[in-house]
Amino acid sequence: MTSEPLLITAVFAPLAGAILAGLFGRRLGDRISMTLTTGLLAVSCVMSWTIFTSFWLGHAEPMTLELSPFITVADFRTAWSIRLDTLSAVMLVVVTTVSALVHLYSFGYMADDPSKPRFFAYLSLFTFAMLMLVTAADFMQLFFGWEGVGLASYLLIGFWFKKPSASSAAIKAFVVNRVGDFGFALGIMTVFWMFHTVRFAELFPLIAAKSGTTWSFLGYDWSALDLAGFLLFIGAMGKSAQFFLHTWLPDAMEGPTPVSALIHAATMVTAGVYMVCLLSPLYEYAPVARTLITLIGAVTALFAATVGLAQNDIKRVIAYSTCSQLGYMFFAAGVGAYQAAMFHLFTHAFFKALLFLSAGSVIHGMHHEQDMRKMGAIARYLPITYAVMMIGTIAITGLGLPIKGFEIGFAGFFSKDTILGAAYASGATQPLGYFPFLIGVFAACLTAYYSWRLVFMTFHGTAKWDHEASHEDHHSHGADDAHHGHGHGAFKPHESPAVMLVPLVVLAVGAITAGFVFAKAFVGEGRAEFWRGAIFVAPSNQLLAKIEEAPTWVGLAPLVAAILGSLIAVYVYLLHEGMGKRLAAKNGVVYRFLLNKWYFDELYQATFVAGAKALGDVFWKVGDQKIIDGFGPNGAAWLAGAFGKLTGKSQTGYVYHYAFVMLLGVAGLLSFALMAWTR
């Protein structure tokens, strides 16, 4: 059994780093703060890999370590606990590996930033919150981690808070996630209403017996498990940027690139996928909720892939790619292939973090330029970045040879093909039929196109930076660039320092090997021993076994789609350079539709934002000013003033007026006395 000190160290080391850098960073200094947080993350990473390896080799058993009571109110009981099984071990490795590499990478990327201790403290705080989330033993700790990563995401997206666009993006991410979290909270309440517990160990064994439970509301009988499952999934939609609640993710690219790699590629945005797989005992008995998850995941995969075709910001292209790949994971979980969803989550962490950090290396080398239209022909200036970006692109496009028993390819090839195979295998029985499979194959074609478009516009073709780039250098490389001028002044692209390149190489190794090394354990014949009950699959769910029975063309379809998308990108951006620019210049309806992201921002601005503002104006100008202030403070003040003016007029200062009033008073008093006496 895994030792408790090992587990506690893995979870709480990032918190120690966050406290030290956050509270004492100014006294400790930049270098010590950065070294402490990165070193503690490295320790956590080593502990996590040790734990994961134990599960992989079959030497560890699931355990729950209760640390202290949390909330106890009548029948409602929760505790601070660390739940360790294969599912949480996989997430421990993903979170700590990417976070440790991002910490190291930030040594170079944030070298000129004056607030490095604060940045590294935020990174470590986020990592701790994520670890709390993935090791939660009940819904309350899960919710704590869920909100914790939301807070840290807000702080990191708006890290450059003096930049208006960064502050706006942070607020947008926070507000959109609150919408999802409202559904998530309602889902937790529904679960407690049904089962009177929020502890997973107590909850999961009770679910099968409640599979037929209904809840009457508005004259309809609702399936209680489907209702709970869908409400919980709304939280996942917000956190994992799924269709309708996706709008925050592209804007979040306003944060520093290491933040994008950590939060928006490999960790926080995958929390929703992890949650659905963790709750597989519930979703196996909630078919309607699973159908909705499949539908939204498939639509997200298609939507984000289409929008990625027209984006010109290098980070936003990768952001929409993340949305699309998350869609794959969700429709995999929706059809019941939870293991395949987790496999793609695992492989995606390596190649997507690699792509984001490689984009950061390009931005660093291009002196903060992010527009791909102002790049080109930089491969010889950034050879290592170019090489690892190629590896990441091959991994995400899923290029490989699907020869049964002799599959060859990078990480994305194994996991994406497993998802599409499972989607096809489920087609005969699920309500949506083969829709997710067809969408997944088409999205694979689009993914290949926009991924290679990014590579070709950035690294190949003619140099656009000769004339476009400013000669002002934001980094400390000005002297070198001036010395090695490119014929047009001081500007010249340059390779990143070694401290940024080492994480890229490590991630590249993962992008190459994670697929074939772990395929057998995650989704192959060894999956039962590997997962060991961490993911529940009903006896009727035989999707992964049925993949082998699929026709040969099912395995070839994603490869053909990826090759087709790649060839189109070669034709447009390599063989006929400038063709893409000419097509964009026509400003056609389809191009504008994709460039403006299906006009979701405009739609939400015209409805929710404008509506909320109008409602606020009603409450403010009518409710607050006219009603509350009019009848309250302002009304009372007016009455007091009017009464004061009226009574003030009676004070004339003439003695005969006062004498007359006194006479009236005496007459009235005598009249009252006579009336009382006569009775």
XYZ file of C-alpha atoms in Angstrom:
679
model
C 0.000 0.000 0.000
C 1.172 3.509 -0.796
C 2.578 5.190 2.300
C 0.570 8.055 3.729
C 3.529 10.494 4.005
C 4.168 10.051 0.272
C 0.590 10.952 -0.565
C 0.391 13.894 1.837
C 3.658 15.307 0.472
C 2.413 15.055 -3.099
C -0.779 16.967 -2.287
C 0.449 19.623 0.161
C 3.913 20.513 -1.172
C 2.423 23.011 -3.696
C 0.450 24.677 -0.888
C 3.665 25.183 1.070
C 5.236 26.801 -1.983
C 2.227 29.074 -2.496
C 2.323 30.240 1.143
C 6.071 30.893 1.145
C 6.121 32.794 -2.153
C 2.805 34.543 -1.586
C 3.377 35.793 1.958
C 7.156 36.143 2.095
C 8.081 36.565 -1.567
C 9.271 40.155 -1.235
C 11.578 39.293 1.637
C 12.833 36.087 0.073
C 13.433 37.694 -3.312
C 12.623 36.552 -6.838
C 15.197 33.798 -7.205
C 14.492 32.090 -3.874
C 10.711 32.312 -4.347
C 10.901 30.821 -7.814
C 13.294 28.081 -6.719
C 11.223 27.139 -3.667
C 7.924 26.842 -5.530
C 9.485 24.977 -8.453
C 11.441 22.658 -6.164
C 8.368 21.785 -4.117
C 6.425 21.115 -7.330
C 9.236 18.842 -8.486
C 8.981 16.937 -5.196
C 5.215 16.633 -5.646
C 5.743 15.424 -9.220
C 8.209 12.718 -8.155
C 5.826 11.545 -5.417
C 2.944 11.470 -7.899
C 4.860 9.408 -10.447
C 5.865 7.003 -7.682
C 2.211 6.569 -6.692
C 1.069 6.207 -10.311
C 3.758 3.643 -11.079
C 2.654 1.599 -8.089
C -0.872 1.444 -9.477
C 0.392 0.796 -13.005
C 2.446 -2.171 -11.836
C -0.321 -3.431 -9.576
C 1.554 -2.837 -6.307
C -0.868 -0.330 -4.756
C -4.417 -0.555 -3.475
C -7.095 2.183 -3.349
C -7.263 4.068 -0.060
C -8.932 7.041 1.595
C -6.997 9.062 4.143
C -9.264 11.181 6.373
C -7.432 14.276 7.615
C -10.042 16.132 9.687
C -13.806 16.780 9.917
C -15.117 19.469 7.593
C -18.883 20.049 7.930
C -21.294 18.251 10.247
C -24.910 19.455 10.304
C -27.550 16.871 11.307
C -27.264 14.080 8.704
C -24.885 16.087 6.533
C -21.298 15.000 7.187
C -18.146 15.743 5.239
C -14.443 15.500 5.984
C -11.147 16.665 4.554
C -9.899 13.488 2.917
C -7.479 12.275 0.276
C -8.967 9.603 -1.968
C -6.390 7.592 -3.852
C -7.236 5.185 -6.640
C -6.107 4.754 -10.238
C -8.277 7.641 -11.431
C -6.866 10.131 -8.927
C -3.331 8.752 -9.478
C -3.606 9.512 -13.206
C -4.738 13.071 -12.439
C -1.949 13.516 -9.861
C 0.597 12.735 -12.570
C -1.041 14.999 -15.149
C -1.390 17.975 -12.805
C 2.003 17.850 -11.110
C 3.997 17.017 -14.249
C 2.593 19.868 -16.304
C 2.716 22.254 -13.347
C 6.360 21.443 -12.517
C 7.386 21.963 -16.155
C 5.390 25.193 -16.366
C 7.094 26.459 -13.199
C 10.497 25.734 -14.731
C 9.507 27.236 -18.090
C 8.339 30.419 -16.336
C 11.902 31.069 -15.134
C 12.645 32.168 -18.683
C 9.277 33.400 -19.917
C 8.624 35.672 -16.919
C 12.262 36.734 -16.522
C 11.498 40.431 -17.002
C 8.292 40.553 -14.986
C 8.569 42.522 -11.714
C 5.995 40.352 -9.884
C 7.535 36.908 -10.202
C 6.905 35.779 -6.564
C 3.212 36.610 -6.941
C 3.035 34.722 -10.249
C 4.721 31.604 -8.893
C 2.552 31.742 -5.762
C -0.578 31.807 -7.942
C 0.700 28.853 -9.998
C 1.338 26.789 -6.874
C -1.989 27.801 -5.331
C -3.778 26.658 -8.472
C -1.902 23.342 -8.407
C -2.900 22.708 -4.778
C -6.567 23.483 -5.517
C -6.465 21.117 -8.481
C -4.935 18.379 -6.346
C -7.684 18.899 -3.750
C -10.221 18.477 -6.532
C -8.825 15.259 -7.984
C -8.295 13.580 -4.592
C -11.668 14.558 -3.103
C -13.554 11.792 -1.343
C -16.864 13.666 -1.301
C -18.747 16.362 -3.168
C -17.925 19.153 -0.709
C -14.169 18.816 -1.078
C -14.669 18.412 -4.809
C -16.611 21.679 -4.773
C -13.883 23.330 -2.694
C -11.246 22.353 -5.257
C -13.622 23.271 -8.082
C -14.012 26.813 -6.764
C -10.347 27.002 -5.764
C -9.126 26.425 -9.307
C -11.693 28.978 -10.470
C -10.248 31.560 -8.093
C -6.663 30.803 -9.102
C -7.659 30.906 -12.771
C -9.173 34.366 -12.233
C -5.987 35.578 -10.551
C -3.726 34.156 -13.270
C -5.771 35.274 -16.293
C -5.839 38.788 -14.843
C -2.231 38.642 -13.639
C -1.365 41.677 -15.753
C -4.257 43.540 -14.139
C -3.181 46.945 -15.475
C -4.022 45.660 -18.955
C -7.781 46.268 -19.488
C -8.243 43.279 -21.797
C -6.671 40.944 -19.186
C -8.939 42.227 -16.410
C -11.997 41.896 -18.648
C -11.008 38.344 -19.622
C -10.579 37.370 -15.960
C -14.010 38.756 -15.061
C -15.587 37.021 -18.065
C -14.063 33.666 -17.063
C -15.251 34.144 -13.490
C -18.829 35.067 -14.446
C -19.294 32.333 -17.080
C -17.996 29.723 -14.641
C -20.439 30.950 -12.004
C -23.254 29.994 -14.381
C -21.900 26.472 -14.646
C -21.186 26.261 -10.931
C -24.790 27.151 -10.130
C -25.884 24.017 -12.005
C -23.121 22.043 -10.320
C -24.321 23.118 -6.856
C -27.906 22.173 -7.741
C -26.641 18.772 -8.871
C -24.898 18.206 -5.535
C -28.103 19.193 -3.713
C -30.102 16.772 -5.855
C -27.700 13.949 -5.021
C -27.958 14.683 -1.295
C -31.755 14.885 -1.534
C -31.827 11.420 -3.094
C -29.153 9.608 -1.095
C -28.663 11.672 2.097
C -24.892 11.537 1.642
C -22.245 13.291 -0.414
C -19.457 10.792 0.308
C -18.527 8.849 -2.797
C -17.808 5.610 -0.912
C -21.313 5.699 0.589
C -23.031 7.081 -2.499
C -21.865 4.814 -5.324
C -23.212 1.502 -3.929
C -26.694 3.066 -3.527
C -27.133 4.340 -7.091
C -28.260 1.157 -8.851
C -31.199 0.755 -6.466
C -32.396 4.291 -7.282
C -32.247 3.894 -11.075
C -36.037 4.178 -11.472
C -36.582 7.077 -9.062
C -38.565 10.021 -10.451
C -39.176 13.544 -9.256
C -42.457 15.324 -9.995
C -42.047 18.953 -11.001
C -44.254 21.257 -13.115
C -46.591 18.394 -13.855
C -43.888 16.072 -15.219
C -42.097 13.080 -13.758
C -38.347 13.559 -14.195
C -35.757 10.824 -13.885
C -33.930 11.841 -10.720
C -30.576 10.338 -11.728
C -30.749 11.947 -15.183
C -31.613 15.277 -13.574
C -28.713 15.040 -11.112
C -26.340 13.903 -13.862
C -27.251 16.763 -16.179
C -27.058 19.417 -13.454
C -23.600 18.181 -12.496
C -22.618 18.236 -16.157
C -23.581 21.923 -16.398
C -20.729 22.561 -13.975
C -18.454 20.578 -16.271
C -19.630 22.635 -19.259
C -18.453 25.816 -17.585
C -15.154 24.507 -16.252
C -14.293 22.611 -19.440
C -15.510 25.305 -21.869
C -18.182 23.291 -23.650
C -20.688 24.671 -26.156
C -22.773 27.573 -24.759
C -20.347 28.109 -21.840
C -17.157 28.150 -23.935
C -16.817 31.878 -24.529
C -14.397 32.535 -21.655
C -11.599 30.217 -22.835
C -10.331 32.124 -25.927
C -10.350 35.412 -24.018
C -8.373 33.745 -21.223
C -5.378 33.792 -23.585
C -4.817 37.337 -22.305
C -2.990 35.752 -19.374
C 0.705 34.784 -19.579
C 1.370 31.800 -21.866
C 2.528 29.483 -19.019
C -0.937 29.988 -17.523
C -2.522 28.884 -20.783
C -0.396 25.734 -20.816
C -1.150 24.856 -17.191
C -4.792 25.786 -16.786
C -6.284 25.916 -20.258
C -4.588 22.902 -21.785
C -3.954 20.123 -19.324
C -5.490 20.685 -15.907
C -8.469 22.899 -15.002
C -10.314 22.491 -18.286
C -10.086 18.716 -17.929
C -11.686 18.800 -14.462
C -15.126 18.371 -16.024
C -14.037 15.258 -17.917
C -12.500 13.840 -14.741
C -15.695 14.552 -12.800
C -17.887 12.735 -15.343
C -15.551 9.714 -15.314
C -15.399 9.750 -11.504
C -19.203 9.701 -11.417
C -19.431 6.829 -13.895
C -21.512 4.835 -11.335
C -24.150 7.568 -11.650
C -23.935 8.152 -15.399
C -24.175 4.438 -16.221
C -27.736 4.647 -14.849
C -28.537 8.072 -16.365
C -28.908 7.405 -20.123
C -30.624 10.708 -20.935
C -27.887 12.717 -19.228
C -25.258 10.696 -21.098
C -27.008 11.383 -24.402
C -26.924 15.121 -23.690
C -23.233 14.874 -22.779
C -22.565 13.056 -26.059
C -24.476 15.669 -28.067
C -22.834 18.693 -26.452
C -19.377 17.108 -26.661
C -19.765 16.319 -30.357
C -21.123 19.774 -31.184
C -18.266 21.388 -29.228
C -15.693 19.323 -31.120
C -17.153 20.514 -34.419
C -17.789 24.134 -33.387
C -14.321 24.775 -31.977
C -12.611 23.075 -34.916
C -14.448 25.277 -37.410
C -13.648 28.465 -35.497
C -9.976 27.471 -35.262
C -9.765 27.567 -39.064
C -10.030 31.362 -39.209
C -8.144 32.584 -36.114
C -4.859 34.446 -36.534
C -3.655 34.705 -32.934
C -1.358 31.729 -32.352
C -2.627 31.155 -28.807
C -6.296 31.420 -29.753
C -5.904 28.762 -32.435
C -4.557 26.393 -29.778
C -7.294 27.502 -27.347
C -10.039 26.501 -29.786
C -8.127 23.304 -30.415
C -8.401 22.633 -26.671
C -12.175 23.186 -26.782
C -12.431 20.732 -29.654
C -10.329 18.037 -27.970
C -12.364 18.404 -24.770
C -15.422 17.779 -26.905
C -13.865 14.459 -27.969
C -13.343 13.515 -24.324
C -16.914 14.338 -23.389
C -18.596 12.445 -26.171
C -16.341 9.497 -25.357
C -17.623 9.580 -21.774
C -21.146 10.159 -23.063
C -21.185 6.948 -25.094
C -19.776 5.083 -22.080
C -16.085 4.865 -23.005
C -14.862 6.522 -19.806
C -11.453 4.819 -20.037
C -10.965 6.239 -23.545
C -11.919 9.709 -22.305
C -9.310 9.480 -19.537
C -6.733 8.115 -21.986
C -7.210 11.109 -24.270
C -7.113 13.423 -21.239
C -3.761 11.863 -20.308
C -2.151 12.045 -23.771
C -3.694 15.447 -24.511
C -1.984 16.890 -21.430
C 1.414 16.247 -22.988
C 0.904 17.400 -26.561
C -1.392 20.342 -25.778
C 0.878 21.692 -23.027
C 3.703 21.217 -25.532
C 1.859 23.237 -28.180
C 1.011 26.061 -25.765
C 4.556 26.311 -24.401
C 5.967 26.103 -27.933
C 3.674 28.981 -28.885
C 5.054 30.849 -25.880
C 8.572 30.177 -27.140
C 7.562 31.630 -30.515
C 6.029 34.688 -28.848
C 9.169 35.097 -26.731
C 11.390 34.782 -29.797
C 9.186 37.146 -31.833
C 9.316 39.869 -29.158
C 5.721 39.438 -27.935
C 4.171 39.127 -31.395
C 1.180 36.732 -31.438
C -0.325 37.402 -34.882
C 0.694 34.581 -37.227
C 0.232 36.910 -40.206
C 3.301 38.795 -38.965
C 5.502 35.729 -38.689
C 6.824 33.241 -41.252
C 10.233 31.758 -42.103
C 11.412 31.523 -38.493
C 12.187 27.787 -38.461
C 15.936 28.369 -38.862
C 15.971 30.913 -36.048
C 14.037 28.711 -33.606
C 15.085 25.177 -34.617
C 14.313 23.425 -31.317
C 10.966 25.161 -30.933
C 10.161 24.232 -34.521
C 11.065 20.585 -33.955
C 8.939 20.174 -30.824
C 6.046 22.093 -32.407
C 6.146 19.589 -35.266
C 5.993 16.728 -32.753
C 3.021 18.297 -30.986
C 1.247 18.889 -34.299
C 1.730 15.289 -35.445
C 0.439 14.132 -32.053
C -2.726 16.244 -32.119
C -3.577 15.433 -35.733
C -3.477 11.720 -34.923
C -1.239 10.685 -37.787
C -0.215 7.037 -37.536
C -0.643 3.577 -39.015
C -3.754 1.765 -37.697
C -2.497 -1.745 -38.397
C -4.170 -4.054 -35.887
C -1.562 -5.383 -33.529
C 1.166 -3.135 -34.983
C -0.177 0.378 -34.475
C 2.435 3.087 -34.943
C 1.904 6.732 -34.042
C 2.305 9.485 -31.492
C 0.144 9.929 -28.394
C -2.917 11.496 -30.012
C -3.171 8.726 -32.602
C -3.824 6.033 -29.997
C -6.252 7.938 -27.788
C -8.267 9.687 -30.517
C -8.654 6.504 -32.564
C -9.888 4.679 -29.460
C -12.528 7.362 -28.900
C -13.718 7.213 -32.510
C -13.756 3.428 -32.426
C -15.880 3.490 -29.275
C -18.221 6.073 -30.826
C -18.714 3.812 -33.833
C -19.240 0.745 -31.642
C -21.959 2.583 -29.715
C -23.717 3.793 -32.859
C -26.110 0.866 -33.124
C -27.492 1.279 -29.610
C -27.292 4.931 -28.596
C -30.056 7.456 -29.480
C -27.706 9.670 -31.500
C -26.542 6.757 -33.642
C -23.291 7.338 -35.495
C -23.475 11.134 -35.167
C -20.528 11.505 -32.734
C -18.381 9.205 -34.881
C -19.060 11.193 -38.056
C -18.512 14.502 -36.262
C -15.276 13.178 -34.749
C -13.893 12.117 -38.133
C -14.815 15.443 -39.750
C -13.327 17.382 -36.811
C -10.127 15.328 -37.240
C -9.853 16.683 -40.792
C -10.364 20.266 -39.596
C -7.893 19.733 -36.734
C -5.187 18.640 -39.175
C -5.861 21.656 -41.382
C -5.708 24.378 -38.730
C -2.800 22.705 -36.897
C -0.615 22.603 -39.997
C -1.855 26.075 -40.971
C -0.386 27.304 -37.678
C 2.955 25.596 -38.374
C 3.204 26.816 -41.966
C 2.173 30.423 -41.242
C 4.562 30.603 -38.293
C 7.666 28.728 -39.426
C 7.528 28.519 -43.234
C 6.945 30.790 -46.205
C 8.304 34.301 -46.481
C 9.218 36.436 -43.497
C 6.525 38.979 -42.651
C 8.353 40.215 -39.575
C 11.071 41.968 -41.636
C 8.724 44.829 -42.370
C 6.001 44.431 -39.777
C 7.935 44.043 -36.548
C 8.815 46.916 -34.291
C 12.469 47.507 -33.489
C 11.673 48.026 -29.827
C 12.779 44.992 -27.851
C 10.736 44.077 -24.780
C 13.364 41.638 -23.514
C 16.997 41.821 -22.644
C 18.152 40.562 -26.037
C 18.339 43.938 -27.735
C 22.133 44.100 -27.902
C 22.429 40.645 -29.453
C 19.680 41.345 -31.967
C 21.232 44.634 -32.951
C 24.576 42.913 -33.395
C 23.070 40.174 -35.594
C 20.759 42.421 -37.588
C 18.640 40.983 -40.343
C 19.033 43.741 -42.827
C 16.014 45.724 -41.679
C 17.158 46.953 -38.293
C 17.609 45.480 -34.863
C 14.801 42.901 -34.933
C 15.463 39.226 -35.466
C 13.698 36.128 -34.072
C 15.715 34.222 -31.519
C 15.556 30.841 -29.824
C 14.419 30.665 -26.211
C 16.830 30.031 -23.326
C 17.549 26.477 -22.171
C 15.320 26.823 -19.101
C 12.355 27.173 -21.486
C 13.496 24.518 -23.954
C 14.036 21.691 -21.438
C 10.296 21.502 -20.528
C 9.478 21.480 -24.244
C 11.749 18.502 -24.854
C 10.307 16.608 -21.866
C 6.749 17.220 -23.072
C 7.770 16.200 -26.589
C 8.933 12.848 -25.232
C 5.534 12.439 -23.577
C 3.731 13.431 -26.787
C 5.639 10.703 -28.630
C 5.510 7.855 -26.106
C 2.411 8.310 -23.904
C 0.163 6.619 -26.440
C 1.805 3.274 -27.123
C 3.317 2.932 -23.620
C 0.014 3.311 -21.763
C -2.576 2.162 -24.331
C -2.729 -1.372 -22.962
C -3.242 -0.167 -19.394
C -5.843 2.509 -20.147
C -7.961 0.923 -22.902
C -6.325 -2.386 -23.846
C -6.592 -5.868 -22.457
C -4.932 -4.761 -19.196
C -7.497 -2.074 -18.375
C -9.425 -4.103 -15.773
C -6.297 -4.641 -13.682
C -5.201 -1.034 -14.190
C -8.443 0.767 -13.300
C -9.381 -1.743 -10.599
C -12.888 -0.372 -10.080
C -11.930 3.319 -10.151
C -14.195 3.619 -13.208
C -17.497 1.761 -13.083
C -18.773 0.120 -16.266
C -22.115 -1.686 -16.311
C -22.028 -5.325 -17.470
C -23.935 -4.354 -20.617
C -21.270 -1.793 -21.568
C -18.811 -3.667 -23.798
C -17.742 -0.766 -26.019
C -13.982 -1.141 -25.737
C -14.197 -4.861 -26.481
C -16.360 -4.172 -29.542
C -13.785 -1.811 -31.067
C -11.860 -4.846 -32.297
C -14.961 -6.004 -34.184
C -15.309 -2.754 -36.162
C -14.687 -2.845 -39.925
C -11.211 -1.909 -41.164
C -12.452 1.336 -42.691
C -13.460 2.632 -39.235
C -9.799 2.646 -38.184
C -8.704 4.141 -41.519
C -11.303 6.938 -41.589
C -9.564 9.220 -39.018
C -6.213 8.720 -40.766
C -7.674 9.582 -44.176
C -9.397 12.633 -42.683
C -6.153 13.814 -41.035
C -4.144 13.319 -44.238
C -6.783 15.180 -46.261
C -6.739 18.150 -43.866
C -2.948 18.175 -43.878
C -2.759 18.131 -47.691
C -5.209 21.014 -47.982
C -3.063 23.029 -45.565
C 0.048 22.196 -47.619
C -1.703 23.289 -50.816
C -3.011 26.581 -49.398
C -0.086 27.689 -47.205
C 3.000 26.050 -48.712
C 2.473 25.419 -52.420
C 0.342 28.529 -52.959
C 1.504 30.908 -50.252
C -0.775 33.902 -49.982
C -3.838 31.950 -51.058
C -5.215 31.944 -47.525
C -4.710 35.688 -47.268
C -6.519 36.258 -50.574
C -9.431 34.099 -49.471
C -9.655 36.017 -46.189
C -9.525 39.344 -48.042
C -12.769 38.442 -49.848
C -14.445 38.629 -46.439
C -17.104 36.092 -47.355
C -20.058 35.153 -45.190
C -18.553 31.855 -44.024
C -15.198 33.479 -43.220
C -16.843 36.245 -41.177
C -19.007 33.665 -39.400
C -15.952 31.639 -38.361
C -13.750 34.659 -37.635
C -16.433 36.014 -35.297
C -16.749 32.632 -33.539
C -20.312 31.962 -34.682
C -21.197 35.394 -33.212
C -21.637 33.939 -29.728
C -20.055 36.952 -28.029
C -22.319 39.317 -29.941
C -25.373 37.177 -29.174
C -24.590 37.034 -25.456
C -23.821 40.766 -25.441
C -27.186 41.568 -27.022
C -29.162 39.250 -24.744
C -27.643 38.403 -21.387
C -25.271 41.357 -20.967
C -27.613 44.019 -22.357
C -30.571 42.397 -20.580
C -28.739 42.296 -17.265
C -27.708 45.908 -17.711
C -31.279 46.961 -18.519
C -32.586 45.032 -15.513
C -29.942 46.685 -13.360
C -31.011 50.094 -14.622
C -34.630 49.289 -13.692
C -33.665 48.252 -10.172
C -31.353 51.245 -9.825
C -33.327 54.094 -11.384
C -36.844 52.901 -10.591
C -36.496 50.562 -7.631
C -33.668 52.276 -5.778
C -33.895 55.956 -6.701
C -37.635 56.457 -7.246
C -39.221 53.919 -4.902
C -36.747 53.252 -2.084
C -35.095 56.666 -2.022
C -38.312 58.434 -3.077
C -40.435 56.977 -0.290
C -37.571 56.292 2.095
C -34.690 58.693 2.816
C -35.659 61.309 0.253
C -39.383 61.073 1.081
C -38.836 61.334 4.818
C -36.476 64.272 4.325
C -39.034 66.032 2.123
C -41.820 65.493 4.679
C -39.629 66.760 7.513
C -38.654 69.799 5.487
C -42.245 70.547 4.454
C -43.470 70.183 8.037
C -40.654 72.407 9.239
C -41.539 75.106 6.742
C -45.212 74.917 7.738
C -44.532 75.148 11.453
C -41.931 77.817 10.874
C -44.565 80.130 9.454
C -46.399 80.105 12.789
C -43.405 81.659 14.518
C -44.056 85.342 13.527
C -42.376 87.069 16.508
C -45.435 89.310 17.261
C -46.697 89.247 20.905
C -50.353 89.749 19.985
C -50.208 86.610 17.755
C -48.944 84.517 20.646
C -51.500 86.109 23.020
C -54.292 85.257 20.583
C -53.136 81.620 20.397
C -52.971 81.455 24.204
C -56.527 82.846 24.381
C -57.728 80.171 21.995
C -56.039 77.561 24.141
C -57.685 78.811 27.336
C -61.085 78.921 25.605
C -60.641 75.385 24.386
C -59.584 74.152 27.798
C -62.601 75.807 29.500
C -64.957 74.335 26.881
C -63.568 70.830 27.505
C -63.950 71.299 31.299
C -67.598 72.478 30.992
C -68.462 69.511 28.749
C -66.911 67.064 31.168
C -68.720 68.683 34.184
C -72.160 68.630 32.535
C -71.842 64.852 31.948
